[in-house]
XYZ file of C-alpha atoms in Angstrom:
549
model
C -0.225 0.016 0.063
C 1.632 3.163 -0.755
C 2.644 5.957 1.830
C 0.752 9.223 2.324
C 3.139 10.868 0.797
C 3.348 8.595 -1.866
C -0.718 9.436 -2.902
C -0.314 13.236 -2.486
C 2.894 12.471 -4.068
C 0.518 11.235 -6.917
C -2.542 13.288 -7.022
C -0.040 16.479 -7.773
C 1.408 14.754 -10.299
C -2.319 14.314 -11.992
C -3.246 17.872 -11.150
C 0.110 19.649 -13.428
C -1.009 16.915 -16.369
C -4.437 18.314 -16.504
C -4.890 22.054 -13.828
C -8.837 22.303 -15.183
C -9.703 18.985 -14.608
C -9.155 18.439 -11.235
C -8.493 20.346 -8.084
C -7.573 19.958 -4.287
C -7.873 20.419 -1.012
C -4.576 20.562 0.950
C -5.311 19.726 4.649
C -2.203 20.780 6.624
C -0.506 23.889 8.306
C 1.930 26.144 7.107
C 5.734 23.864 6.848
C 8.325 22.025 4.515
C 5.743 19.578 3.767
C 3.190 21.495 2.432
C 5.722 23.575 0.573
C 7.511 21.089 -0.804
C 4.278 19.821 -2.072
C 3.186 23.077 -4.207
C 6.938 23.060 -5.547
C 6.238 19.229 -7.452
C 3.185 20.255 -8.752
C 4.011 23.929 -10.327
C 7.478 22.174 -11.599
C 5.189 19.835 -13.017
C 3.115 22.045 -14.245
C 4.100 23.518 -18.222
C 6.516 26.404 -18.089
C 4.153 29.683 -18.152
C 1.722 28.222 -17.120
C -0.481 30.795 -14.694
C -0.216 30.978 -11.064
C -2.287 33.006 -8.794
C -2.424 33.574 -4.687
C -5.935 34.663 -3.768
C -5.354 37.020 -1.087
C -7.441 37.227 1.822
C -10.055 39.871 1.914
C -10.081 40.042 -1.552
C -12.953 42.140 -3.545
C -15.541 41.163 -6.231
C -14.066 43.294 -8.268
C -10.282 42.473 -8.262
C -12.100 38.684 -8.644
C -14.450 39.701 -11.449
C -13.051 42.127 -12.669
C -14.328 45.718 -13.506
C -13.969 49.331 -13.724
C -9.979 50.519 -12.876
C -10.724 52.878 -10.224
C -7.205 54.794 -10.725
C -6.892 54.720 -14.421
C -10.443 55.497 -15.261
C -10.003 58.434 -12.787
C -6.577 59.971 -14.020
C -7.882 59.131 -18.086
C -11.392 60.580 -17.418
C -13.232 57.885 -19.058
C -14.011 53.728 -18.476
C -11.265 51.544 -18.505
C -11.925 47.871 -17.487
C -9.668 45.427 -15.859
C -9.302 41.702 -15.530
C -9.805 39.599 -12.304
C -8.314 36.975 -10.559
C -9.747 34.248 -11.883
C -9.646 35.215 -15.750
C -5.465 35.954 -15.004
C -5.504 32.756 -14.140
C -7.589 31.347 -17.350
C -5.488 27.665 -17.695
C -3.715 28.017 -14.642
C -3.940 27.054 -10.911
C -5.301 29.633 -8.282
C -4.299 28.449 -4.583
C -6.664 30.173 -2.341
C -4.724 30.145 1.424
C -6.788 29.837 4.669
C -9.092 28.519 2.293
C -11.055 27.148 5.869
C -11.527 31.245 5.647
C -13.058 31.716 2.941
C -16.078 34.057 3.099
C -18.965 32.577 1.760
C -19.769 34.815 -1.414
C -16.454 34.408 -2.573
C -16.802 30.813 -2.263
C -20.125 31.034 -4.240
C -18.293 33.304 -6.874
C -15.594 30.879 -6.946
C -18.044 27.548 -7.245
C -20.031 29.472 -9.895
C -16.493 30.092 -12.169
C -15.305 26.429 -11.668
C -19.134 25.681 -13.459
C -19.483 28.162 -16.471
C -15.284 28.234 -16.840
C -16.047 32.508 -16.783
C -15.605 35.243 -14.674
C -17.841 38.672 -15.628
C -17.840 37.223 -18.889
C -14.718 36.602 -19.733
C -12.699 33.044 -20.098
C -11.211 31.892 -16.587
C -11.082 28.140 -16.689
C -8.684 26.952 -13.690
C -7.503 24.816 -11.390
C -8.498 25.592 -8.227
C -6.183 24.708 -4.781
C -7.882 25.383 -1.315
C -4.990 25.132 1.257
C -6.547 24.333 4.898
C -4.797 25.161 8.058
C -8.005 24.419 10.456
C -7.650 22.909 13.430
C -10.605 20.410 14.747
C -13.595 21.055 12.955
C -12.799 23.908 10.807
C -13.068 22.488 7.262
C -13.108 24.831 3.676
C -16.783 24.643 2.621
C -18.203 21.948 1.197
C -19.729 23.287 -2.338
C -15.874 23.938 -2.995
C -14.769 20.669 -1.742
C -17.523 18.411 -3.479
C -16.028 20.351 -6.357
C -12.479 18.935 -6.449
C -11.407 16.158 -7.073
C -8.175 15.115 -4.716
C -8.110 15.820 -0.742
C -4.808 15.367 0.808
C -4.052 15.412 4.239
C 0.282 16.054 5.112
C -0.595 17.477 8.322
C 0.715 13.583 9.607
C 3.716 14.218 7.146
C 7.484 14.451 8.192
C 10.045 14.675 6.544
C 11.854 11.048 6.924
C 9.029 9.896 4.829
C 8.839 12.784 1.558
C 12.293 10.814 0.370
C 11.382 8.195 -0.739
C 10.214 7.384 -3.956
C 7.498 4.147 -4.870
C 7.903 2.227 -8.105
C 4.867 2.493 -10.379
C 2.353 -0.377 -9.972
C 0.859 -2.783 -13.114
C -2.116 -1.704 -14.072
C -3.550 -5.200 -13.058
C -6.300 -7.161 -15.821
C -9.067 -4.658 -17.719
C -11.917 -3.335 -16.317
C -15.016 -4.245 -18.400
C -17.304 -1.565 -16.381
C -14.744 1.571 -14.796
C -17.426 3.405 -13.923
C -19.860 1.074 -12.940
C -16.820 -0.344 -10.365
C -16.958 2.915 -9.730
C -20.022 3.609 -8.676
C -20.496 0.875 -6.118
C -17.554 1.950 -4.714
C -18.925 5.343 -3.700
C -22.140 3.860 -3.074
C -20.743 1.480 -0.466
C -18.668 4.390 0.871
C -21.573 6.857 1.192
C -20.659 9.152 -1.064
C -23.852 11.006 -2.095
C -22.272 13.482 -3.976
C -22.436 12.545 -8.219
C -19.192 14.295 -8.607
C -17.420 11.852 -6.417
C -16.904 8.896 -9.193
C -17.350 11.514 -11.920
C -13.933 12.956 -10.794
C -13.043 9.291 -10.381
C -13.341 7.935 -13.420
C -11.584 10.864 -15.006
C -8.316 10.139 -12.812
C -8.861 6.830 -13.670
C -9.440 7.310 -17.604
C -5.607 10.252 -16.596
C -3.908 7.132 -15.196
C -4.937 4.534 -18.373
C -3.347 7.013 -20.534
C -3.549 5.385 -24.313
C -4.024 1.600 -22.856
C -7.199 0.520 -20.927
C -8.735 1.550 -17.667
C -6.872 -1.638 -15.659
C -7.992 -2.961 -12.084
C -5.094 -0.625 -10.570
C -6.374 2.288 -12.359
C -10.193 1.683 -10.432
C -7.975 1.078 -7.282
C -5.755 4.234 -7.514
C -8.618 6.902 -8.264
C -11.403 5.246 -5.617
C -8.167 5.421 -3.131
C -6.800 9.455 -4.389
C -10.783 10.173 -5.230
C -13.118 8.376 -3.056
C -11.385 7.161 0.166
C -11.261 11.177 1.821
C -15.487 11.843 0.837
C -16.501 8.215 3.129
C -18.597 8.305 5.374
C -19.875 5.878 6.326
C -17.672 1.954 5.599
C -18.514 -1.079 3.459
C -21.502 -2.669 5.588
C -19.938 -6.589 5.862
C -21.092 -9.571 4.759
C -23.786 -11.360 6.933
C -22.280 -15.777 8.004
C -24.926 -18.233 6.408
C -27.381 -19.249 9.500
C -27.220 -22.429 10.674
C -30.072 -23.290 9.585
C -30.690 -22.286 6.584
C -31.499 -24.169 3.894
C -28.611 -25.976 1.328
C -28.123 -24.415 -1.580
C -29.627 -26.145 -4.753
C -27.721 -28.410 -7.042
C -25.861 -26.719 -9.340
C -27.036 -28.007 -13.114
C -24.197 -29.621 -15.457
C -22.900 -26.812 -17.525
C -20.400 -27.352 -20.154
C -16.552 -27.195 -18.864
C -15.103 -23.400 -19.620
C -12.417 -22.324 -21.610
C -9.237 -22.886 -19.991
C -7.748 -19.891 -21.920
C -10.648 -18.210 -21.199
C -10.172 -15.440 -17.395
C -13.179 -15.815 -15.198
C -15.137 -11.740 -15.289
C -15.168 -9.586 -13.395
C -18.424 -9.148 -11.044
C -21.230 -6.515 -10.701
C -19.441 -5.035 -7.657
C -16.501 -4.740 -6.895
C -14.293 -7.070 -5.589
C -12.978 -7.476 -2.080
C -9.843 -6.285 -2.853
C -10.695 -2.801 -3.725
C -12.760 -2.856 -1.360
C -10.100 -3.400 1.263
C -7.680 -0.990 -0.498
C -9.365 1.835 -0.334
C -10.663 1.264 3.112
C -6.900 1.231 3.946
C -6.301 4.768 2.260
C -9.480 6.429 4.822
C -7.610 9.155 6.627
C -7.093 7.622 10.403
C -9.593 10.904 11.898
C -11.871 9.821 9.689
C -11.977 6.040 10.539
C -12.466 6.501 14.556
C -15.413 8.833 13.211
C -16.725 6.385 10.763
C -16.567 3.915 13.845
C -17.449 5.641 16.083
C -21.291 6.475 14.427
C -20.942 10.089 14.573
C -20.447 12.474 12.165
C -18.367 15.582 12.327
C -19.978 18.565 13.194
C -18.488 21.526 11.952
C -17.271 24.572 14.347
C -19.618 27.584 14.324
C -18.524 31.019 12.895
C -18.146 34.149 14.543
C -20.399 36.332 12.755
C -23.155 36.193 10.343
C -23.429 33.077 8.859
C -23.973 33.344 4.861
C -23.225 36.837 4.335
C -20.015 38.846 4.517
C -17.941 40.550 6.872
C -17.916 43.786 4.384
C -21.752 43.751 4.085
C -23.139 46.884 1.892
C -26.265 47.066 4.139
C -27.131 49.016 7.096
C -27.793 52.417 8.178
C -25.353 55.221 7.352
C -23.176 56.101 10.345
C -20.834 58.287 9.113
C -18.487 58.686 6.323
C -14.462 57.222 5.527
C -11.662 57.118 3.266
C -11.678 54.001 1.493
C -12.757 51.802 -1.669
C -15.914 52.442 -3.063
C -16.064 48.648 -5.400
C -15.547 47.157 -1.224
C -18.360 49.917 0.824
C -21.400 52.230 -0.340
C -19.616 55.811 -2.636
C -20.644 59.029 -0.293
C -21.263 61.227 -2.645
C -21.815 64.303 -0.986
C -18.728 62.994 1.773
C -16.044 62.557 -1.724
C -17.552 66.361 -2.846
C -17.169 67.982 0.243
C -13.167 66.497 0.069
C -12.153 67.316 -3.505
C -14.002 71.168 -3.166
C -10.768 72.947 -1.786
C -8.414 71.425 -3.884
C -10.134 72.601 -7.688
C -7.852 75.680 -7.590
C -5.225 73.985 -7.552
C -5.896 70.612 -9.285
C -7.385 72.723 -12.387
C -5.339 72.532 -16.209
C -6.148 75.157 -18.705
C -7.947 73.187 -20.965
C -9.557 70.835 -18.230
C -13.345 70.456 -19.600
C -14.069 68.958 -16.366
C -16.097 70.499 -13.629
C -14.209 68.943 -10.364
C -12.065 66.534 -10.570
C -11.999 63.979 -8.131
C -8.702 61.924 -7.028
C -8.586 58.049 -5.144
C -7.568 59.979 -1.979
C -10.724 61.970 -2.350
C -12.786 59.134 -2.278
C -15.430 58.136 0.830
C -17.315 55.577 2.118
C -20.176 55.366 4.297
C -19.664 53.744 7.740
C -22.886 51.126 7.686
C -24.247 49.797 10.948
C -25.504 46.461 10.876
C -28.141 44.747 13.030
C -28.316 40.963 12.992
C -32.262 39.460 12.552
C -32.873 37.644 15.801
C -35.432 34.279 15.640
C -36.412 33.462 19.790
C -37.563 29.831 19.534
C -39.383 29.427 21.977
C -39.033 25.075 23.157
C -42.248 24.868 25.781
C -43.262 22.069 28.192
C -46.988 21.257 27.031
C -47.235 18.182 29.390
C -48.738 18.098 33.280
C -51.523 19.270 34.712
C -50.497 23.117 34.305
C -49.897 23.091 31.174
C -52.538 25.189 30.678
C -51.200 27.789 32.208
C -47.697 27.423 30.843
C -48.709 27.431 27.237
C -50.442 30.844 28.371
C -48.003 32.685 29.452
C -45.813 31.232 26.420
C -48.674 32.567 23.892
C -49.434 35.707 25.668
C -45.065 36.092 25.236
C -45.014 35.267 21.364
C -47.926 37.339 20.642
C -46.122 40.615 22.389
C -42.677 39.351 21.195
C -44.225 39.589 17.153
C -45.615 42.431 17.545
C -42.737 44.222 18.338
C -40.725 42.459 15.698
C -43.171 44.648 12.926
C -40.639 46.781 13.982
C -37.727 44.979 14.870
C -37.703 42.918 12.024
C -37.453 39.939 14.553
C -39.361 36.360 14.096
C -40.482 33.703 16.407
C -41.005 29.921 16.551
C -42.547 27.394 19.157
C -41.252 24.050 19.975
C -44.429 22.405 21.643
C -43.285 18.693 23.387
C -45.891 16.632 25.825
C -46.201 13.481 25.001
C -43.813 10.582 23.707
C -42.577 13.520 21.572
C -41.463 17.240 20.157
C -42.940 19.189 17.217
C -42.747 22.030 15.561
C -46.316 24.341 16.805
C -45.021 27.373 14.709
C -41.866 27.795 12.390
C -40.020 31.599 12.127
C -42.349 33.807 11.295
C -43.090 37.509 11.884
C -46.971 36.863 11.648
C -49.051 37.660 14.728
C -51.980 36.345 12.517
C -50.239 33.039 11.494
C -48.654 32.559 15.167
C -52.590 32.910 16.873
C -53.797 30.771 14.793
C -50.956 27.806 15.482
C -50.835 28.193 19.362
C -54.675 28.642 19.378
C -54.630 24.216 18.590
C -51.962 23.603 21.161
C -53.367 20.766 23.531
C -51.622 19.733 26.869
C -50.833 17.017 29.002
C -49.041 13.568 29.122
C -45.916 13.005 30.123
C -42.541 15.628 29.733
C -39.829 14.242 26.375
C -37.576 16.568 27.400
C -34.168 15.600 25.133
C -36.883 14.919 22.099
C -38.140 19.333 23.038
C -34.510 20.261 23.707
C -33.475 18.208 20.114
C -35.947 19.532 18.211
C -35.346 23.715 19.360
C -31.691 22.977 18.330
C -32.563 21.434 15.146
C -34.502 24.669 14.634
C -31.759 27.024 16.204
C -29.537 25.580 13.743
C -31.489 25.936 10.184
C -31.888 29.577 11.689
C -28.286 30.159 11.749
C -27.855 28.694 8.137
C -30.458 30.720 7.298
C -28.297 34.215 8.070
C -30.315 34.856 11.012
C -28.758 34.919 14.976
C -31.439 32.152 17.016
C -31.969 32.125 21.029
C -33.483 29.002 22.461
C -36.257 29.834 25.358
C -36.805 27.172 27.283
C -40.089 26.802 29.636
C -40.413 23.375 31.949
C -40.401 22.787 35.005
C -37.114 20.418 33.745
C -38.638 16.638 35.577
C -38.563 14.605 32.358
C -39.818 11.628 32.531
C -39.658 10.346 29.219
C -36.980 8.884 26.665
C -36.348 9.594 23.267
C -37.559 6.277 22.349
C -40.869 6.530 23.727
C -40.662 4.812 26.789
C -41.419 5.792 30.604
C -38.225 6.321 33.140
C -36.885 9.426 34.810
C -33.577 7.797 35.669
C -33.490 7.741 31.679
C -35.048 10.746 30.921
C -33.042 12.839 32.964
C -30.053 11.748 31.721
C -31.447 12.385 27.719
C -32.373 14.845 28.684
C -29.103 16.024 29.570
C -27.136 15.538 27.096
C -29.088 17.264 24.367
C -28.553 20.212 27.097
C -25.175 19.610 26.656
C -25.699 19.368 22.699
C -26.999 23.075 22.499
C -24.016 24.087 24.479
C -21.563 22.680 21.803
C -23.696 23.821 19.273
C -23.085 27.189 19.999
C -26.278 28.658 21.337
C -27.628 31.431 22.931
C -30.627 29.567 25.490
C -32.134 30.925 28.398
C -34.664 28.549 30.653
C -37.485 29.970 32.361
C -38.618 27.956 35.697
C -42.481 26.719 35.207
C -42.101 24.463 39.104
C -42.477 25.343 42.397
C -39.092 23.378 43.091
C -35.409 24.499 40.969
C -33.736 21.590 41.282
C -34.498 20.092 37.740
C -34.232 22.648 35.875
C -31.308 24.716 37.162
C -29.499 21.548 36.509
C -30.159 21.738 32.520
C -29.531 25.225 32.521
C -26.508 24.411 34.019
C -25.711 21.755 31.789
C -26.363 24.002 28.711
C -24.622 26.826 29.472
C -28.167 28.777 29.583
C -29.381 31.999 32.116
C -31.502 30.752 34.613
C -34.631 32.753 35.553
C -37.532 31.330 37.997
C -40.804 32.959 36.863
C -43.569 29.983 38.510
C -46.333 32.428 38.686
C -45.325 35.661 36.327
C -47.346 37.521 33.121
C -46.802 37.506 29.685
C -45.366 40.571 29.570
C -43.167 40.067 32.723
C -41.961 37.094 30.430
C -41.325 39.154 27.114
C -39.268 41.762 29.172
C -37.210 38.807 30.754
C -36.841 37.407 27.460
C -35.678 40.704 25.834
C -33.673 41.390 28.579
C -31.197 38.003 28.973
C -31.041 37.204 25.075
């Protein structure tokens, strides 16, 4: 089995042979190993191949092309310039710290990869994403899915780079290489169709002019499909002792001694084992543990670039209008005192504006907030608690018309939880959803917290700021499976509370019971603020929520 460095070097050579068809995500900190890999790639490229590095926080005009502002101001006419993607046409674009790439820039790179153009200019390039993230911090999946190779150099030392493995034999021809790669992708849980398509391209490149061999399939699957694996192939079930004996085979003519056995419809066991061995060790541990890796919460508003052009203006400053909103009056005020010395003989322009005069607006943003009420609708006092929640939701919705905030409602009772009110600002819709909410039954607290977390994560992915308000007495007595039992239900509730805390969601626990031990323990587990309001009005609850969140 080739080493990790041998696979990484092989991927670099394949990428250099056809940079427009492939691409790579290279996960490694800055250092000699990563630079050596980049040197191998650059040395294998044809001479004069464009090589561009993407600067951090690059603007759309520099990325896609646009107006050359300095040349336009100097010449007095519009002068366009090509962006970085058009300059890299036919070559390579390297993105350092790709795990911190703004979502807007990532979407523009993905669009350029799909269309091969950037602002109506040809822009076909190979993309190299240098992933320097730690832990669960990774690059955007929308970009990684479009690239053939995912290379992890973080565990490779300098001594491992010296060995040069021999080229393997191609092996026997494969009658249906695409079918084998699709079967491998299905076995390892690769849901995207880009995985087997890119693996087929790699196998075709490895084979060259000859037919695709078994070793080409193994190498392509190891380089492309193994890092994308989300599960391990299901082991074959042993035959049961009570299984009926197989029927006697019918007599068939003996096969020709010179003929070779045909390939099976599914990949051979040796191919599966080769791909299984190429799965990264940390991914293999996660697959065996049965849990997918969760991405860490990013700072700032999710799905929106840091340099947004929306908000309330509160002033202006010197800057580039391509990265902000032009303050025309501020620009003219800055240029006006200098017109006496800037006007030349024969100057036709009434006012001469230079780059130092340009002013952009300072905008104050306000992130939309969605409050997810998670209400315990169980027990004899459910009607009282629901009345408090209904009143608070209606008051918050009335204010949402001014603040443009939203409210959602999750109720849990009996054996599970349900989303009674999706995130909305509509007061009519809220009243309609709240009026038919019943009460009574057991307390499936873990299911309620899980449902609230699911709603809040969906809100955060949509670019809003979620906050969870849990109204409960904390006395869980129904587990996630629907079975009763206070011990198991309480343990699962604390587990769900800790999961909420790991997700980085702000929360408030409102204790509606007479005793505060259980609800306070839930609040401590989720790192939430604890508020004891056993007897309160809707107005007080609404004010407490606004103050806490």
